[in-house]
Short mmCIF file of C-alpha atoms in Angstrom, two decimals:
data_model
loop_
_atom_site.label_atom_id
_atom_site.label_comp_id
_atom_site.label_asym_id
_atom_site.label_seq_id
_atom_site.Cartn_x
_atom_site.Cartn_y
_atom_site.Cartn_z
CA MET D 1 184.49 25.89 290.14
CA ALA D 2 184.46 25.97 286.34
CA SER D 3 187.02 28.77 286.18
CA LYS D 4 189.26 26.88 288.62
CA LEU D 5 189.14 23.78 286.41
CA LEU D 6 189.96 25.86 283.34
CA ARG D 7 192.90 27.49 285.09
CA LYS D 8 194.34 24.19 286.34
CA THR D 9 193.94 22.55 282.95
CA SER D 10 195.45 25.52 281.16
CA ASN D 11 198.51 25.53 283.42
CA ARG D 12 199.00 21.82 282.87
CA ILE D 13 198.78 22.10 279.10
CA PHE D 14 201.17 25.06 279.01
CA SER D 15 203.71 23.04 280.97
CA LEU D 16 203.48 20.03 278.66
CA VAL D 17 203.13 21.53 275.18
CA ARG D 18 205.21 24.23 273.56
CA THR D 19 203.86 26.62 270.95
CA ASN D 20 204.30 25.29 267.41
CA PRO D 21 202.82 27.48 264.62
CA ASN D 22 200.91 25.92 261.72
CA PRO D 23 203.64 25.19 259.09
CA ASN D 24 201.34 26.56 256.39
CA PHE D 25 201.46 29.99 258.00
CA PRO D 26 204.99 30.67 259.34
CA LEU D 27 204.76 33.80 261.44
CA LYS D 28 207.90 35.28 259.96
CA GLN D 29 206.10 35.54 256.60
CA LEU D 30 203.00 37.25 257.92
CA ASN D 31 202.25 40.82 256.98
CA LEU D 32 201.99 42.05 260.54
CA THR D 33 201.64 45.67 259.42
CA ALA D 34 198.11 44.94 258.25
CA CYS D 35 197.27 43.42 261.63
CA GLN D 36 198.59 46.35 263.65
CA ALA D 37 195.84 48.57 262.27
CA LEU D 38 193.08 46.41 263.77
CA LEU D 39 190.73 48.05 266.20
CA SER D 40 189.56 46.19 269.29
CA ARG D 41 186.63 46.81 271.58
CA PRO D 42 184.39 45.02 274.11
CA TYR D 43 182.40 42.32 272.20
CA SER D 44 181.91 38.34 272.04
CA ASP D 45 181.41 34.82 270.29
CA VAL D 46 182.22 30.99 269.98
CA ALA D 47 181.37 27.74 268.09
CA GLN D 48 179.95 24.22 268.45
CA PRO D 49 180.21 21.43 265.91
CA VAL D 50 179.80 17.74 266.72
CA PRO D 51 182.11 14.76 266.13
CA ILE D 52 181.26 11.30 264.90
CA GLU D 53 183.94 9.36 266.68
CA PRO D 54 185.32 10.47 270.02
CA SER D 55 189.05 9.90 270.12
CA LEU D 56 192.05 11.29 271.87
CA PRO D 57 192.26 15.06 271.44
CA GLU D 58 194.41 16.18 268.57
CA LYS D 59 197.58 17.87 269.77
CA PRO D 60 199.42 20.77 268.14
CA PRO D 61 201.21 19.71 264.92
CA VAL D 62 204.86 18.69 264.92
CA GLY D 63 206.76 18.76 261.64
CA GLY D 64 203.65 19.31 259.55
CA ARG D 65 201.68 16.48 261.14
CA THR D 66 199.35 16.35 264.08
CA THR D 67 200.28 13.96 266.87
CA ASN D 68 197.40 11.67 265.90
CA GLY D 69 199.01 11.19 262.49
CA LYS D 70 196.77 13.44 260.42
CA LYS D 71 198.51 15.79 258.02
CA THR D 72 197.55 19.44 258.20
CA PHE D 73 196.11 21.15 255.13
CA GLY D 74 198.53 22.83 252.77
CA LYS D 75 199.18 23.93 249.22
CA GLY D 76 198.80 20.39 247.93
CA THR D 77 195.14 20.28 248.95
CA THR D 78 192.92 20.32 245.87
CA SER D 79 189.14 20.28 245.92
CA SER D 80 186.26 21.63 243.89
CA SER D 81 184.70 22.64 247.19
CA SER D 82 186.03 23.84 250.52
CA LEU D 83 183.82 21.34 252.37
CA LYS D 84 184.90 18.43 254.55
CA ALA D 85 182.64 15.38 254.36
CA ALA D 86 183.34 14.40 257.97
CA GLU D 87 182.39 17.85 259.22
CA LEU D 88 179.10 17.75 257.29
CA ALA D 89 178.30 14.37 258.82
CA LYS D 90 178.82 15.75 262.33
CA PHE D 91 176.15 18.38 261.87
CA ALA D 92 173.77 16.13 259.94
CA ALA D 93 173.75 13.74 262.90
CA ILE D 94 172.29 16.38 265.24
CA ALA D 95 170.33 18.56 262.81
CA GLU D 96 167.03 17.94 264.64
CA THR D 97 168.40 19.60 267.79
CA TRP D 98 169.18 23.05 266.35
CA TRP D 99 166.28 24.74 268.11
CA ASP D 100 166.60 22.83 271.37
CA ALA D 101 167.94 25.54 273.68
CA GLU D 102 169.13 22.87 276.12
CA GLY D 103 170.60 20.55 273.47
CA PRO D 104 174.01 20.29 271.75
CA PHE D 105 173.70 23.82 270.36
CA LYS D 106 172.95 25.43 273.72
CA PRO D 107 176.31 27.32 273.71
CA LEU D 108 175.39 28.94 270.37
CA HIS D 109 171.98 29.97 271.66
CA VAL D 110 173.61 31.56 274.70
CA MET D 111 176.20 33.29 272.52
CA ASN D 112 173.80 34.52 269.85
CA PRO D 113 172.86 37.88 271.47
CA THR D 114 176.53 38.81 271.79
CA ARG D 115 177.53 38.04 268.23
CA LEU D 116 174.38 39.77 266.96
CA SER D 117 175.44 42.82 268.93
CA PHE D 118 178.77 42.89 267.09
CA ILE D 119 177.12 42.35 263.70
CA ARG D 120 174.50 45.06 264.24
CA SER D 121 177.06 47.56 265.48
CA THR D 122 179.63 47.05 262.71
CA LEU D 123 177.11 46.83 259.84
CA CYS D 124 175.19 49.88 261.00
CA ARG D 125 178.38 51.89 261.30
CA HIS D 126 179.64 50.83 257.87
CA PHE D 127 176.33 51.29 256.03
CA ARG D 128 175.39 54.38 258.08
CA LYS D 129 172.29 52.88 259.65
CA ASP D 130 170.69 53.67 262.99
CA PRO D 131 171.44 50.72 265.32
CA LEU D 132 168.64 51.76 267.67
CA CYS D 133 165.78 51.72 265.16
CA PRO D 134 163.40 48.70 265.02
CA LYS D 135 164.87 47.41 261.73
CA PRO D 136 168.48 48.62 261.64
CA LEU D 137 169.48 46.33 258.74
CA GLU D 138 166.55 47.20 256.49
CA GLY D 139 167.57 47.48 252.84
CA LEU D 140 170.63 45.22 253.19
CA LYS D 141 171.03 41.88 251.41
CA VAL D 142 172.76 39.44 253.75
CA VAL D 143 173.89 35.84 253.27
CA ASP D 144 174.41 33.57 256.28
CA VAL D 145 176.97 30.99 255.12
CA GLY D 146 176.73 27.76 257.10
CA CYS D 147 173.38 28.85 258.56
CA GLY D 148 172.60 25.54 260.25
CA GLY D 149 169.04 25.57 261.59
CA GLY D 150 168.72 29.34 261.13
CA ILE D 151 169.42 30.57 264.66
CA LEU D 152 171.34 33.55 263.23
CA SER D 153 169.35 34.02 260.02
CA GLU D 154 166.06 34.58 261.85
CA PRO D 155 167.17 37.48 264.07
CA LEU D 156 168.94 39.07 261.08
CA ALA D 157 165.61 38.96 259.21
CA ARG D 158 163.84 40.48 262.20
CA MET D 159 166.33 43.35 262.05
CA GLY D 160 165.06 44.08 258.54
CA ALA D 161 167.72 42.42 256.37
CA THR D 162 166.83 40.45 253.25
CA VAL D 163 168.41 37.15 254.30
CA THR D 164 169.64 34.16 252.34
CA GLY D 165 170.71 31.23 254.50
CA ILE D 166 172.83 28.50 252.93
CA ASP D 167 174.12 25.23 254.32
CA ALA D 168 175.59 22.11 252.69
CA VAL D 169 173.64 19.82 255.05
CA GLU D 170 170.14 19.25 253.70
CA LYS D 171 168.75 18.32 257.12
CA ASN D 172 169.83 21.70 258.48
CA ILE D 173 167.99 23.55 255.71
CA THR D 174 164.87 21.45 256.27
CA ILE D 175 164.86 22.33 259.98
CA ALA D 176 165.51 26.01 259.21
CA ARG D 177 162.60 26.18 256.75
CA LEU D 178 160.21 24.41 259.11
CA HIS D 179 161.06 26.70 262.00
CA ALA D 180 160.79 29.86 259.89
CA ASP D 181 157.40 28.81 258.52
CA ILE D 182 155.94 28.14 261.96
CA TYR D 183 155.11 31.83 262.23
CA LYS D 184 153.46 31.82 258.80
CA HIS D 185 150.99 29.11 259.90
CA PHE D 186 150.36 30.68 263.31
CA SER D 187 150.22 34.35 262.32
CA LEU D 188 147.68 35.13 265.03
CA ALA D 189 150.07 34.06 267.78
CA GLN D 190 151.18 36.86 270.08
CA ASP D 191 154.85 36.26 269.28
CA SER D 192 154.33 35.76 265.56
CA ASP D 193 157.02 37.13 263.26
CA PRO D 194 156.23 36.80 259.54
CA LEU D 195 159.64 38.25 258.67
CA THR D 196 161.24 34.86 259.24
CA SER D 197 159.16 33.26 256.50
CA THR D 198 160.79 35.61 253.97
CA ILE D 199 164.24 34.04 254.47
CA GLU D 200 165.56 32.25 251.39
CA TYR D 201 167.01 28.95 252.62
CA ARG D 202 169.05 26.86 250.19
CA CYS D 203 171.04 23.67 250.48
CA THR D 204 174.12 24.82 248.61
CA THR D 205 177.65 26.14 249.08
CA ALA D 206 179.32 29.52 248.83
CA GLU D 207 181.21 28.31 245.76
CA LYS D 208 177.98 27.48 243.95
CA LEU D 209 176.50 30.89 244.75
CA VAL D 210 179.62 32.44 243.20
CA GLU D 211 178.98 30.43 240.03
CA GLU D 212 175.46 31.89 240.01
CA ARG D 213 177.01 35.37 240.27
CA ARG D 214 175.08 36.19 243.43
CA GLU D 215 176.23 39.23 245.45
CA PHE D 216 175.32 40.55 248.88
CA ASP D 217 175.88 43.70 250.90
CA ALA D 218 177.08 41.59 253.84
CA VAL D 219 178.48 38.06 253.91
CA ILE D 220 178.50 36.35 257.31
CA ALA D 221 180.19 33.05 258.22
CA LEU D 222 180.25 32.33 261.95
CA GLU D 223 182.03 29.27 263.32
CA VAL D 224 182.42 27.84 259.82
CA ILE D 225 185.96 28.44 258.56
CA GLU D 226 187.53 26.01 261.07
CA HIS D 227 185.48 23.22 259.45
CA VAL D 228 186.42 23.77 255.79
CA ALA D 229 189.20 22.00 253.89
CA ASP D 230 190.76 25.12 252.36
CA PRO D 231 190.27 28.38 254.32
CA ALA D 232 191.97 30.49 251.62
CA GLU D 233 189.65 29.28 248.85
CA PHE D 234 186.66 29.61 251.18
CA CYS D 235 187.53 33.25 251.86
CA LYS D 236 187.93 33.91 248.13
CA SER D 237 184.36 32.66 247.69
CA LEU D 238 183.12 34.89 250.51
CA ALA D 239 184.86 37.86 248.90
CA ALA D 240 183.35 37.06 245.50
CA LEU D 241 179.88 37.08 247.10
CA THR D 242 180.50 40.50 248.65
CA VAL D 243 179.64 43.64 246.68
CA SER D 244 182.31 46.29 246.23
CA ASP D 245 182.78 48.10 249.55
CA GLY D 246 180.48 45.52 251.14
CA ALA D 247 181.04 43.81 254.50
CA THR D 248 182.32 40.40 255.54
CA VAL D 249 182.02 39.04 259.08
CA ILE D 250 183.82 35.87 260.20
CA SER D 251 184.16 34.30 263.63
CA THR D 252 186.31 31.33 264.60
CA ILE D 253 188.75 30.00 267.23
CA ASN D 254 192.38 31.10 267.58
CA ARG D 255 195.06 28.42 267.21
CA SER D 256 196.76 29.04 270.52
CA MET D 257 197.83 26.94 273.48
CA ARG D 258 195.04 28.55 275.46
CA SER D 259 192.42 27.50 272.91
CA TYR D 260 193.76 23.92 273.00
CA ALA D 261 193.43 23.94 276.78
CA THR D 262 189.99 25.55 276.93
CA ALA D 263 188.13 24.85 273.65
CA ILE D 264 189.27 21.23 273.41
CA ILE D 265 190.58 19.79 276.68
CA ALA D 266 188.29 21.68 279.06
CA ALA D 267 185.16 22.14 276.90
CA GLU D 268 185.15 18.63 275.40
CA TYR D 269 186.86 16.39 277.94
CA ILE D 270 186.45 18.00 281.36
CA LEU D 271 183.33 20.17 281.33
CA GLN D 272 181.79 18.15 278.45
CA TRP D 273 180.09 21.18 276.94
CA LEU D 274 180.82 19.66 273.51
CA PRO D 275 181.12 16.07 272.22
CA LYS D 276 184.67 14.70 272.23
CA GLY D 277 186.39 15.32 268.91
CA THR D 278 184.29 18.34 267.94
CA HIS D 279 187.33 20.52 267.16
CA GLN D 280 190.65 19.88 265.47
CA TRP D 281 193.32 22.22 266.82
CA SER D 282 195.30 22.28 263.56
CA SER D 283 192.23 23.61 261.72
CA PHE D 284 192.08 26.75 263.86
CA LEU D 285 193.45 30.02 262.46
CA THR D 286 195.25 32.76 264.34
CA PRO D 287 193.93 36.32 263.94
CA GLU D 288 197.07 37.17 261.91
CA GLU D 289 196.50 34.24 259.55
CA LEU D 290 192.85 35.09 259.02
CA THR D 291 193.73 38.74 258.39
CA LEU D 292 196.32 37.74 255.79
CA ILE D 293 193.99 35.26 254.06
CA LEU D 294 191.25 37.87 253.84
CA GLN D 295 193.70 40.50 252.64
CA ARG D 296 194.73 38.22 249.77
CA ALA D 297 191.03 37.84 248.92
CA SER D 298 190.62 41.66 248.76
CA ILE D 299 188.96 41.91 252.18
CA THR D 300 190.51 44.40 254.61
CA VAL D 301 189.86 43.62 258.27
CA GLN D 302 188.67 46.80 259.97
CA GLU D 303 187.75 45.54 263.41
CA MET D 304 188.31 42.49 265.58
CA ALA D 305 186.98 41.47 268.98
CA GLY D 306 187.17 38.49 271.28
CA PHE D 307 184.45 36.46 272.98
CA VAL D 308 184.83 35.54 276.62
CA TYR D 309 182.61 33.38 278.80
CA ASN D 310 181.75 34.26 282.39
CA PRO D 311 181.07 31.01 284.31
CA LEU D 312 179.42 32.97 287.13
CA THR D 313 176.76 34.60 284.94
CA GLY D 314 176.68 31.93 282.22
CA ARG D 315 176.97 34.65 279.57
CA TRP D 316 179.30 35.54 276.72
CA SER D 317 180.57 39.07 276.22
CA LEU D 318 182.73 40.97 273.75
CA SER D 319 186.29 41.62 274.82
CA ASP D 320 189.73 42.77 273.72
CA ASP D 321 190.94 39.22 274.47
CA ILE D 322 191.22 37.36 271.13
CA SER D 323 193.34 34.49 272.46
CA VAL D 324 190.54 31.91 272.06
CA ASN D 325 187.28 32.93 270.35
CA PHE D 326 187.26 35.97 268.09
CA ILE D 327 185.22 37.70 265.39
CA ALA D 328 186.43 39.91 262.54
CA PHE D 329 184.67 42.55 260.46
CA GLY D 330 186.14 43.47 257.09
CA THR D 331 185.25 45.40 253.96
CA LYS D 332 185.86 44.50 250.33
CA ASN D 333 188.34 46.78 248.61
CA PRO D 334 186.28 48.74 246.05
CA ASN D 335 189.10 49.29 243.55
CA LYS D 336 190.64 45.84 243.58
CA VAL D 337 189.62 43.10 241.19
CA LEU D 338 189.58 39.54 242.60
CA GLU D 339 191.64 36.91 240.88
CA SER D 340 189.63 34.07 239.36
CA LEU D 341 188.68 31.33 241.83
CA GLY D 342 190.50 28.02 241.79
#
């Protein structure tokens, strides 16, 4: 039933709206050669923010403006931080529900095993670790940018990584710390896991960590870049946090007609998996755009995979299909010096 609804909605949207690329990233200027080298393989992932005011869904931009009158980001955007106040407010409003597996973040909980599979596989291959050992990420310093309540940070710590989780929403960090410390206070519990209490949670931003000259073996930002004001500056910060020849993992939603039909119209308005207004279509990036942005920040994308949802099993899986949700793994060029931020 769900797949039938998605198909009908998708066909309707395709018939009404024509593809219109983000004016900030004209396809004719993209370095497609860099994208042709990408490897694809069966993997998966997706995102869930939350809006403050439900309104009509934003439509693809026309002439540099979205059809609801909001101008898309561009070169004129200036900010000391890549954060959007409205996006922070969305997450602050539902911070208490991060660990409610049946709450607003249920889709992320369901998707977590799949994105962890991609992260474990790519990091172990790059750092020559055994993905089958109990702690495959042992010895690696990892930062989870936009960690929320810690649903990704905790399993990364259990895999042996030394984890730092950062988020600009103080409520999120409070929830993450409380949940991680539960095991510390109940260490005799059968399912106790003291590794989670070693996570360093901080209410801060990637930009501020750069100012502190912090560096990590792996920098991870899942379902974050579509919520920042300046993706290019955000990626520069991620690159600055990554050690030479280190790894960067980013997941987001493709700016395609299919994503508008499924991630916005179907997910928010028909199936109501997400609150209305959660996503802004013009803030999505295509795989080519993300690859180019990362390339300019000295990060070379080595592998990319899509995330697809099976309505029959209720599970996400990794796929070659990157038309909606996708994840990218890249490495920082060891012999290239980053330009100063700002």
